[in-house]
Amino acid sequence: MRRNRSKEERGQAHTLESVVGAVLLLTAIAFALQVTIVTPLSASTSSQHIEGQQRSVAQGVLASAAEEGALQEAVLYWNNTGSSFHNTSTRGFYASGPPDIQFGNMLSRAFDEEGIAYNVYFTYQSSSSSVNRRPFILQGTPTDNAVSTTRTIALRNDDRLVDKDGSLDDTTVNETDSFYINNAPSGAASGLSHGVYNLVRIEVVAWRI
Amino acid sequence: MRGQTTLDFAIGISVFLAVVIAIFAFVPGILTPFTATGQSDAVTVDRTADYLVQDALGGTESPYLLDRGCTVAFFDRTAEERPDDPFADDCRYENASLNDQLGFPDRTTVNVTIVGNVSGGTQPKPLYWDRTDRNLTENTGDVELAIGASLERQKSTTTATRVVRLHGRDVLMYVVVS
């Protein structure tokens, strides 16, 4: 009888051990899954590669746009009477898509079909020697994995504003007060002279959506 | 009583084995995103694309702006041949087979393709260079702006994308390695 009971207890111990062992292993798996959770947006080598490609594409767009003078055209695409970029009304920047100028079309060809969103900012020296950053195209708040590329161009005093249809206006940047970029303070501090009006840094921020 | 003990043990061991099998089935899936498959491909394909657009076809002083003559000569051959265009002698790349020019071992499959949208259609298409019209075209022309063996469907590939300026147009260049 006593021998039998001890047999019975031994059997119970086996079951309990295996159940405890299983619970331990399941807890370990649950913990492992918890610490290594991978979503489509988590950083990995492949997402780093994609970010690198987006940066290179943006660099290529800026380089070819600069070669064609399309960056100047975008910076000067200003409605002199409305004191805003053409067709932006009170918002002051393009939100639903790029404007129908060369730079806008290039951005659209490079990014829109790939499902990549982008913001474009113009940065320039203001009259008080501080730096202003004005949005040109705003499509939203960039994610943590956004990439940024810049290129700097010079505006000259005799550069003319661009009309809505892309043709050159008669007004030069130096003649009008309503142009958003002011003449950079001259003198030793700015280092600008010889007809240079201001320097503008064009920044493209791109991210996957 | 002895029979019952064996049954308990059987249940216990089967639960244990089921968990062990489940772990073996799960763990490789957990580690997949961190294993090193194709990691070096991402680096090499990126360097290759940079070399092409910033040095070989573009030039270091004008990155992303491709030289038309050198670019057409680069593509004007079959995969194993050297560029037969005499113009290629003045270009920045070596007169060699594609894998040698780009520094890939022979077993690596490399493909360089230029696509663009020159007709105003909706989708970018592979581009050709037309010698008589001296223009880029989407229709089959004299020189297909694509080189390298076509890639097998099943193999995993790594792609680098660049936007470059060629003959007054912004076009896309894809470099694919597998």
Short mmCIF file of C-alpha atoms in Angstrom, two decimals:
data_model
loop_
_atom_site.label_atom_id
_atom_site.label_comp_id
_atom_site.label_asym_id
_atom_site.label_seq_id
_atom_site.Cartn_x
_atom_site.Cartn_y
_atom_site.Cartn_z
CA MET A 1 0.00 0.00 0.00
CA ARG A 2 2.71 2.35 1.03
CA ARG A 3 4.73 1.32 -2.01
CA ASN A 4 1.73 2.03 -4.23
CA ARG A 5 1.16 5.51 -2.86
CA SER A 6 4.75 6.48 -3.46
CA LYS A 7 4.39 5.26 -7.07
CA GLU A 8 1.30 7.43 -7.43
CA GLU A 9 3.08 10.48 -6.09
CA ARG A 10 6.01 9.92 -8.41
CA GLY A 11 3.62 9.97 -11.37
CA GLN A 12 2.14 13.26 -10.26
CA ALA A 13 5.57 14.73 -9.88
CA HIS A 14 6.39 13.84 -13.51
CA THR A 15 3.27 15.61 -14.81
CA LEU A 16 3.84 18.66 -12.67
CA GLU A 17 7.47 18.87 -13.81
CA SER A 18 6.59 18.72 -17.48
CA VAL A 19 3.85 21.32 -17.07
CA VAL A 20 6.21 23.64 -15.21
CA GLY A 21 8.86 23.02 -17.85
CA ALA A 22 6.40 23.83 -20.63
CA VAL A 23 5.28 27.02 -18.89
CA LEU A 24 8.93 28.06 -18.49
CA LEU A 25 9.69 27.49 -22.15
CA LEU A 26 6.52 29.31 -23.26
CA THR A 27 7.45 32.23 -21.05
CA ALA A 28 10.89 32.28 -22.65
CA ILE A 29 9.34 32.36 -26.15
CA ALA A 30 6.90 35.08 -25.14
CA PHE A 31 9.76 37.14 -23.77
CA ALA A 32 11.88 36.57 -26.88
CA LEU A 33 8.99 37.64 -29.13
CA GLN A 34 8.44 40.68 -26.98
CA VAL A 35 12.01 41.98 -27.15
CA THR A 36 12.52 41.28 -30.88
CA ILE A 37 9.26 42.59 -32.24
CA VAL A 38 9.70 43.54 -35.89
CA THR A 39 7.24 45.73 -37.73
CA PRO A 40 7.50 46.97 -41.32
CA LEU A 41 8.79 50.28 -39.96
CA SER A 42 11.39 49.03 -37.49
CA ALA A 43 14.98 49.79 -38.36
CA SER A 44 16.91 47.00 -40.07
CA THR A 45 19.66 46.70 -42.64
CA SER A 46 17.11 46.67 -45.44
CA SER A 47 15.38 49.84 -44.26
CA GLN A 48 18.79 51.50 -43.95
CA HIS A 49 19.44 50.51 -47.56
CA ILE A 50 16.12 52.01 -48.64
CA GLU A 51 16.89 55.23 -46.77
CA GLY A 52 20.25 55.39 -48.54
CA GLN A 53 18.54 54.98 -51.90
CA GLN A 54 16.04 57.73 -51.11
CA ARG A 55 18.89 60.07 -50.16
CA SER A 56 20.74 59.30 -53.39
CA VAL A 57 17.60 59.78 -55.47
CA ALA A 58 16.97 63.16 -53.80
CA GLN A 59 20.60 64.14 -54.48
CA GLY A 60 20.19 63.18 -58.12
CA VAL A 61 16.98 65.19 -58.42
CA LEU A 62 18.64 68.25 -56.85
CA ALA A 63 21.74 67.89 -59.05
CA SER A 64 19.80 67.59 -62.29
CA ALA A 65 17.39 70.35 -61.25
CA ALA A 66 20.32 72.65 -60.48
CA GLU A 67 21.83 71.89 -63.89
CA GLU A 68 18.62 72.95 -65.65
CA GLY A 69 18.08 76.02 -63.46
CA ALA A 70 14.93 74.41 -62.12
CA LEU A 71 15.91 75.18 -58.51
CA GLN A 72 16.11 78.91 -59.26
CA GLU A 73 12.76 78.67 -60.99
CA ALA A 74 11.19 77.05 -57.92
CA VAL A 75 12.65 79.62 -55.51
CA LEU A 76 11.47 82.48 -57.74
CA TYR A 77 7.99 81.00 -58.39
CA TRP A 78 6.44 83.82 -56.41
CA ASN A 79 3.19 85.69 -56.84
CA ASN A 80 4.31 89.28 -56.39
CA THR A 81 0.84 90.73 -55.88
CA GLY A 82 -0.50 87.97 -53.61
CA SER A 83 2.73 87.72 -51.62
CA SER A 84 2.74 83.91 -51.75
CA PHE A 85 3.87 81.14 -54.05
CA HIS A 86 1.57 80.87 -57.07
CA ASN A 87 -1.74 79.07 -56.35
CA THR A 88 -1.10 78.50 -52.65
CA SER A 89 -3.70 81.01 -51.36
CA THR A 90 -3.42 81.68 -47.65
CA ARG A 91 -1.69 78.43 -46.79
CA GLY A 92 1.60 79.70 -48.17
CA PHE A 93 2.98 76.35 -49.39
CA TYR A 94 2.03 73.43 -51.63
CA ALA A 95 0.36 70.57 -49.78
CA SER A 96 -1.53 68.26 -52.13
CA GLY A 97 1.26 67.93 -54.65
CA PRO A 98 4.18 69.77 -56.20
CA PRO A 99 3.52 72.80 -58.40
CA ASP A 100 3.55 72.33 -62.17
CA ILE A 101 7.06 73.61 -62.73
CA GLN A 102 10.15 71.68 -63.75
CA PHE A 103 11.41 71.00 -60.23
CA GLY A 104 7.94 69.89 -59.13
CA ASN A 105 7.62 67.52 -62.08
CA MET A 106 11.06 66.04 -61.37
CA LEU A 107 10.16 65.42 -57.72
CA SER A 108 6.89 63.89 -58.80
CA ARG A 109 8.58 61.55 -61.30
CA ALA A 110 11.18 60.43 -58.78
CA PHE A 111 9.04 60.00 -55.67
CA ASP A 112 5.29 59.94 -56.29
CA GLU A 113 5.15 56.59 -58.06
CA GLU A 114 7.40 54.96 -55.45
CA GLY A 115 5.04 55.90 -52.61
CA ILE A 116 7.51 58.30 -51.02
CA ALA A 117 6.35 61.51 -49.37
CA TYR A 118 8.57 64.58 -49.30
CA ASN A 119 8.81 68.08 -47.88
CA VAL A 120 10.82 70.85 -49.50
CA TYR A 121 12.13 73.78 -47.50
CA PHE A 122 14.00 76.92 -48.53
CA THR A 123 16.48 78.28 -45.99
CA TYR A 124 17.99 81.75 -46.37
CA GLN A 125 19.51 84.56 -44.38
CA SER A 126 16.96 87.08 -43.13
CA SER A 127 17.54 90.80 -42.75
CA SER A 128 18.37 90.42 -39.08
CA SER A 129 21.17 87.98 -39.93
CA SER A 130 19.18 85.11 -38.49
CA VAL A 131 18.18 82.19 -40.70
CA ASN A 132 14.65 81.68 -42.02
CA ARG A 133 13.27 78.33 -43.09
CA ARG A 134 10.21 78.53 -45.33
CA PRO A 135 8.26 75.44 -46.43
CA PHE A 136 7.73 75.14 -50.19
CA ILE A 137 6.05 71.71 -50.31
CA LEU A 138 4.67 70.19 -47.11
CA GLN A 139 3.16 66.72 -47.26
CA GLY A 140 3.18 65.97 -43.55
CA THR A 141 5.39 65.29 -40.58
CA PRO A 142 8.41 63.17 -41.52
CA THR A 143 8.79 59.80 -39.79
CA ASP A 144 11.81 58.78 -37.74
CA ASN A 145 13.28 57.16 -40.86
CA ALA A 146 13.15 60.25 -43.07
CA VAL A 147 16.24 61.34 -45.00
CA SER A 148 17.29 64.88 -45.79
CA THR A 149 19.35 66.24 -48.70
CA THR A 150 20.33 69.82 -49.38
CA ARG A 151 21.80 71.91 -52.16
CA THR A 152 22.63 75.59 -52.08
CA ILE A 153 22.10 78.07 -54.90
CA ALA A 154 22.82 81.79 -55.21
CA LEU A 155 20.24 84.39 -56.19
CA ARG A 156 21.52 87.45 -58.02
CA ASN A 157 20.14 90.96 -57.81
CA ASP A 158 18.96 90.87 -61.42
CA ASP A 159 17.21 87.47 -61.15
CA ARG A 160 13.62 87.87 -62.25
CA LEU A 161 10.53 86.38 -60.60
CA VAL A 162 8.74 83.57 -62.41
CA ASP A 163 5.12 83.90 -63.51
CA LYS A 164 2.40 81.33 -62.94
CA ASP A 165 2.90 79.80 -66.41
CA GLY A 166 6.65 79.47 -65.86
CA SER A 167 7.69 82.49 -67.94
CA LEU A 168 9.94 85.19 -66.54
CA ASP A 169 8.33 88.22 -64.93
CA ASP A 170 9.66 91.75 -65.49
CA THR A 171 10.24 92.30 -61.77
CA THR A 172 13.66 91.48 -60.41
CA VAL A 173 14.12 90.29 -56.84
CA ASN A 174 15.86 93.54 -55.94
CA GLU A 175 12.98 95.73 -57.12
CA THR A 176 10.16 94.27 -55.07
CA ASP A 177 9.49 94.32 -51.35
CA SER A 178 6.95 91.52 -51.35
CA PHE A 179 9.44 88.80 -52.26
CA TYR A 180 9.88 86.47 -49.28
CA ILE A 181 13.66 86.44 -49.46
CA ASN A 182 15.19 89.74 -48.52
CA ASN A 183 18.52 91.08 -49.68
CA ALA A 184 21.14 89.52 -47.43
CA PRO A 185 22.83 92.12 -45.22
CA SER A 186 25.97 93.12 -47.05
CA GLY A 187 29.33 93.62 -45.44
CA ALA A 188 31.98 91.43 -44.01
CA ALA A 189 29.55 89.41 -41.90
CA SER A 190 27.58 88.01 -44.80
CA GLY A 191 30.40 87.87 -47.30
CA LEU A 192 27.94 88.45 -50.15
CA SER A 193 28.75 91.04 -52.77
CA HIS A 194 29.16 91.47 -56.51
CA GLY A 195 25.46 91.36 -57.26
CA VAL A 196 24.66 88.33 -55.14
CA TYR A 197 21.24 88.84 -53.58
CA ASN A 198 21.10 85.95 -51.10
CA LEU A 199 22.01 82.30 -50.76
CA VAL A 200 19.19 79.76 -50.60
CA ARG A 201 19.56 76.23 -49.32
CA ILE A 202 17.02 73.86 -50.83
CA GLU A 203 16.27 70.96 -48.52
CA VAL A 204 14.37 67.84 -49.56
CA VAL A 205 13.12 65.61 -46.74
CA ALA A 206 11.82 62.26 -47.99
CA TRP A 207 10.29 59.29 -46.22
CA ARG A 208 8.40 56.14 -47.01
CA ILE A 209 4.64 56.13 -46.40
CA MET B 1 -1.35 2.16 -10.58
CA ARG B 2 1.70 1.44 -12.71
CA GLY B 3 -0.42 1.98 -15.81
CA GLN B 4 -1.57 5.38 -14.59
CA THR B 5 1.98 6.49 -13.91
CA THR B 6 2.98 5.77 -17.47
CA LEU B 7 -0.03 7.73 -18.73
CA ASP B 8 0.92 10.77 -16.68
CA PHE B 9 4.44 10.49 -17.90
CA ALA B 10 3.21 10.19 -21.49
CA ILE B 11 1.11 13.33 -21.18
CA GLY B 12 3.97 15.20 -19.57
CA ILE B 13 6.54 14.19 -22.12
CA SER B 14 4.21 14.90 -25.05
CA VAL B 15 3.50 18.42 -23.76
CA PHE B 16 7.24 18.91 -23.33
CA LEU B 17 8.02 17.59 -26.81
CA ALA B 18 5.27 19.73 -28.36
CA VAL B 19 6.81 22.82 -26.78
CA VAL B 20 10.31 21.86 -27.92
CA ILE B 21 9.09 21.35 -31.49
CA ALA B 22 7.23 24.65 -31.36
CA ILE B 23 10.42 26.40 -30.26
CA PHE B 24 12.43 24.86 -33.06
CA ALA B 25 9.74 25.97 -35.49
CA PHE B 26 9.59 29.52 -34.14
CA VAL B 27 13.14 30.55 -33.33
CA PRO B 28 14.47 30.74 -36.92
CA GLY B 29 11.53 32.98 -37.79
CA ILE B 30 12.30 35.27 -34.87
CA LEU B 31 15.93 35.61 -35.98
CA THR B 32 15.27 36.05 -39.72
CA PRO B 33 15.36 39.87 -39.78
CA PHE B 34 18.76 39.86 -38.07
CA THR B 35 20.60 37.21 -40.02
CA ALA B 36 23.14 38.43 -42.50
CA THR B 37 21.59 37.36 -45.80
CA GLY B 38 22.38 39.77 -48.60
CA GLN B 39 23.75 42.41 -46.27
CA SER B 40 26.93 42.88 -48.28
CA ASP B 41 24.86 43.08 -51.47
CA ALA B 42 23.19 46.23 -50.18
CA VAL B 43 26.57 47.88 -49.69
CA THR B 44 28.14 46.73 -52.96
CA VAL B 45 25.15 47.66 -55.08
CA ASP B 46 25.06 51.10 -53.49
CA ARG B 47 28.79 51.61 -54.13
CA THR B 48 28.37 50.40 -57.71
CA ALA B 49 25.56 52.84 -58.39
CA ASP B 50 27.60 55.67 -56.83
CA TYR B 51 30.62 54.71 -58.94
CA LEU B 52 28.53 54.75 -62.11
CA VAL B 53 26.73 58.06 -61.59
CA GLN B 54 29.48 59.96 -59.80
CA ASP B 55 32.56 58.69 -61.58
CA ALA B 56 32.38 56.34 -64.55
CA LEU B 57 29.48 57.83 -66.48
CA GLY B 58 29.14 61.19 -64.79
CA GLY B 59 32.51 62.43 -63.68
CA THR B 60 33.59 63.56 -60.25
CA GLU B 61 33.09 67.25 -60.98
CA SER B 62 29.56 66.74 -62.25
CA PRO B 63 27.96 63.90 -60.27
CA TYR B 64 24.53 62.70 -61.40
CA LEU B 65 24.95 64.46 -64.74
CA LEU B 66 25.79 61.68 -67.17
CA ASP B 67 27.99 62.15 -70.20
CA ARG B 68 25.82 61.09 -73.12
CA GLY B 69 28.60 59.68 -75.31
CA CYS B 70 30.19 57.63 -72.55
CA THR B 71 26.83 56.40 -71.30
CA VAL B 72 25.64 55.22 -74.71
CA ALA B 73 29.02 53.57 -75.34
CA PHE B 74 28.82 51.85 -71.96
CA PHE B 75 25.53 50.21 -72.88
CA ASP B 76 26.41 49.53 -76.53
CA ARG B 77 27.50 45.88 -76.35
CA THR B 78 26.32 42.49 -75.29
CA ALA B 79 27.01 41.45 -71.73
CA GLU B 80 30.26 39.61 -72.42
CA GLU B 81 31.73 42.05 -74.94
CA ARG B 82 33.70 45.20 -74.47
CA PRO B 83 32.29 48.54 -75.56
CA ASP B 84 32.98 48.67 -79.32
CA ASP B 85 32.37 52.39 -79.58
CA PRO B 86 35.66 54.25 -80.24
CA PHE B 87 34.22 57.06 -78.15
CA ALA B 88 34.61 54.85 -75.07
CA ASP B 89 38.39 55.28 -75.14
CA ASP B 90 38.02 58.80 -73.74
CA CYS B 91 35.67 57.72 -70.96
CA ARG B 92 36.49 57.20 -67.32
CA TYR B 93 35.76 53.49 -67.25
CA GLU B 94 38.05 50.65 -68.27
CA ASN B 95 37.57 48.87 -71.54
CA ALA B 96 36.56 45.51 -70.09
CA SER B 97 33.58 43.26 -69.50
CA LEU B 98 30.80 44.56 -67.28
CA ASN B 99 31.67 42.49 -64.20
CA ASP B 100 35.33 43.51 -64.50
CA GLN B 101 34.45 47.19 -64.90
CA LEU B 102 32.30 47.13 -61.79
CA GLY B 103 34.61 44.84 -59.80
CA PHE B 104 32.22 41.91 -59.42
CA PRO B 105 33.28 38.26 -59.54
CA ASP B 106 32.09 36.39 -62.61
CA ARG B 107 29.41 34.40 -60.80
CA THR B 108 27.60 37.57 -59.69
CA THR B 109 24.75 38.73 -61.89
CA VAL B 110 24.72 42.49 -62.41
CA ASN B 111 22.15 44.42 -64.37
CA VAL B 112 22.19 48.15 -65.08
CA THR B 113 19.06 49.65 -66.63
CA ILE B 114 17.98 53.20 -67.41
CA VAL B 115 14.24 53.85 -67.42
CA GLY B 116 12.43 57.06 -67.96
CA ASN B 117 9.31 58.75 -69.17
CA VAL B 118 10.12 60.66 -72.36
CA SER B 119 6.75 60.35 -74.12
CA GLY B 120 4.64 61.80 -71.30
CA GLY B 121 2.94 58.47 -70.58
CA THR B 122 1.95 57.29 -67.15
CA GLN B 123 4.68 54.76 -66.43
CA PRO B 124 8.45 55.00 -66.85
CA LYS B 125 9.72 52.55 -69.46
CA PRO B 126 13.14 51.15 -70.43
CA LEU B 127 14.88 53.65 -72.67
CA TYR B 128 16.75 53.29 -75.95
CA TRP B 129 19.15 55.63 -77.72
CA ASP B 130 18.27 56.36 -81.32
CA ARG B 131 21.42 57.08 -83.36
CA THR B 132 19.64 58.61 -86.36
CA ASP B 133 17.33 60.92 -84.38
CA ARG B 134 20.01 61.44 -81.73
CA ASN B 135 17.43 61.20 -79.01
CA LEU B 136 16.16 59.02 -76.18
CA THR B 137 13.13 56.92 -77.06
CA GLU B 138 10.83 54.44 -75.39
CA ASN B 139 10.40 52.51 -78.65
CA THR B 140 12.97 49.92 -79.60
CA GLY B 141 15.93 51.90 -80.85
CA ASP B 142 19.56 51.36 -81.77
CA VAL B 143 21.07 51.02 -78.33
CA GLU B 144 19.14 49.52 -75.43
CA LEU B 145 20.13 51.42 -72.28
CA ALA B 146 20.28 48.19 -70.28
CA ILE B 147 23.14 45.79 -69.79
CA GLY B 148 23.81 42.59 -67.93
CA ALA B 149 22.08 39.25 -67.84
CA SER B 150 18.39 39.29 -67.12
CA LEU B 151 17.76 38.22 -63.56
CA GLU B 152 16.27 34.91 -62.53
CA ARG B 153 12.86 35.24 -61.02
CA GLN B 154 13.44 33.08 -57.98
CA LYS B 155 16.69 34.59 -56.76
CA SER B 156 16.67 37.39 -54.25
CA THR B 157 18.06 40.65 -55.61
CA THR B 158 19.24 43.97 -54.24
CA THR B 159 18.49 47.16 -56.14
CA ALA B 160 20.04 50.61 -56.04
CA THR B 161 18.10 53.51 -57.56
CA ARG B 162 19.49 56.80 -58.83
CA VAL B 163 17.97 59.78 -60.57
CA VAL B 164 20.38 61.09 -63.18
CA ARG B 165 20.32 63.64 -65.94
CA LEU B 166 20.91 62.22 -69.41
CA HIS B 167 20.51 64.15 -72.66
CA GLY B 168 18.56 66.93 -70.96
CA ARG B 169 16.15 64.62 -69.14
CA ASP B 170 15.91 63.27 -65.64
CA VAL B 171 15.82 59.48 -65.84
CA LEU B 172 16.04 56.63 -63.35
CA MET B 173 19.00 54.25 -63.22
CA TYR B 174 18.56 50.87 -61.57
CA VAL B 175 21.52 48.72 -60.58
CA VAL B 176 20.43 45.18 -59.63
CA VAL B 177 22.72 42.55 -58.12
CA SER B 178 21.87 38.95 -57.32
#
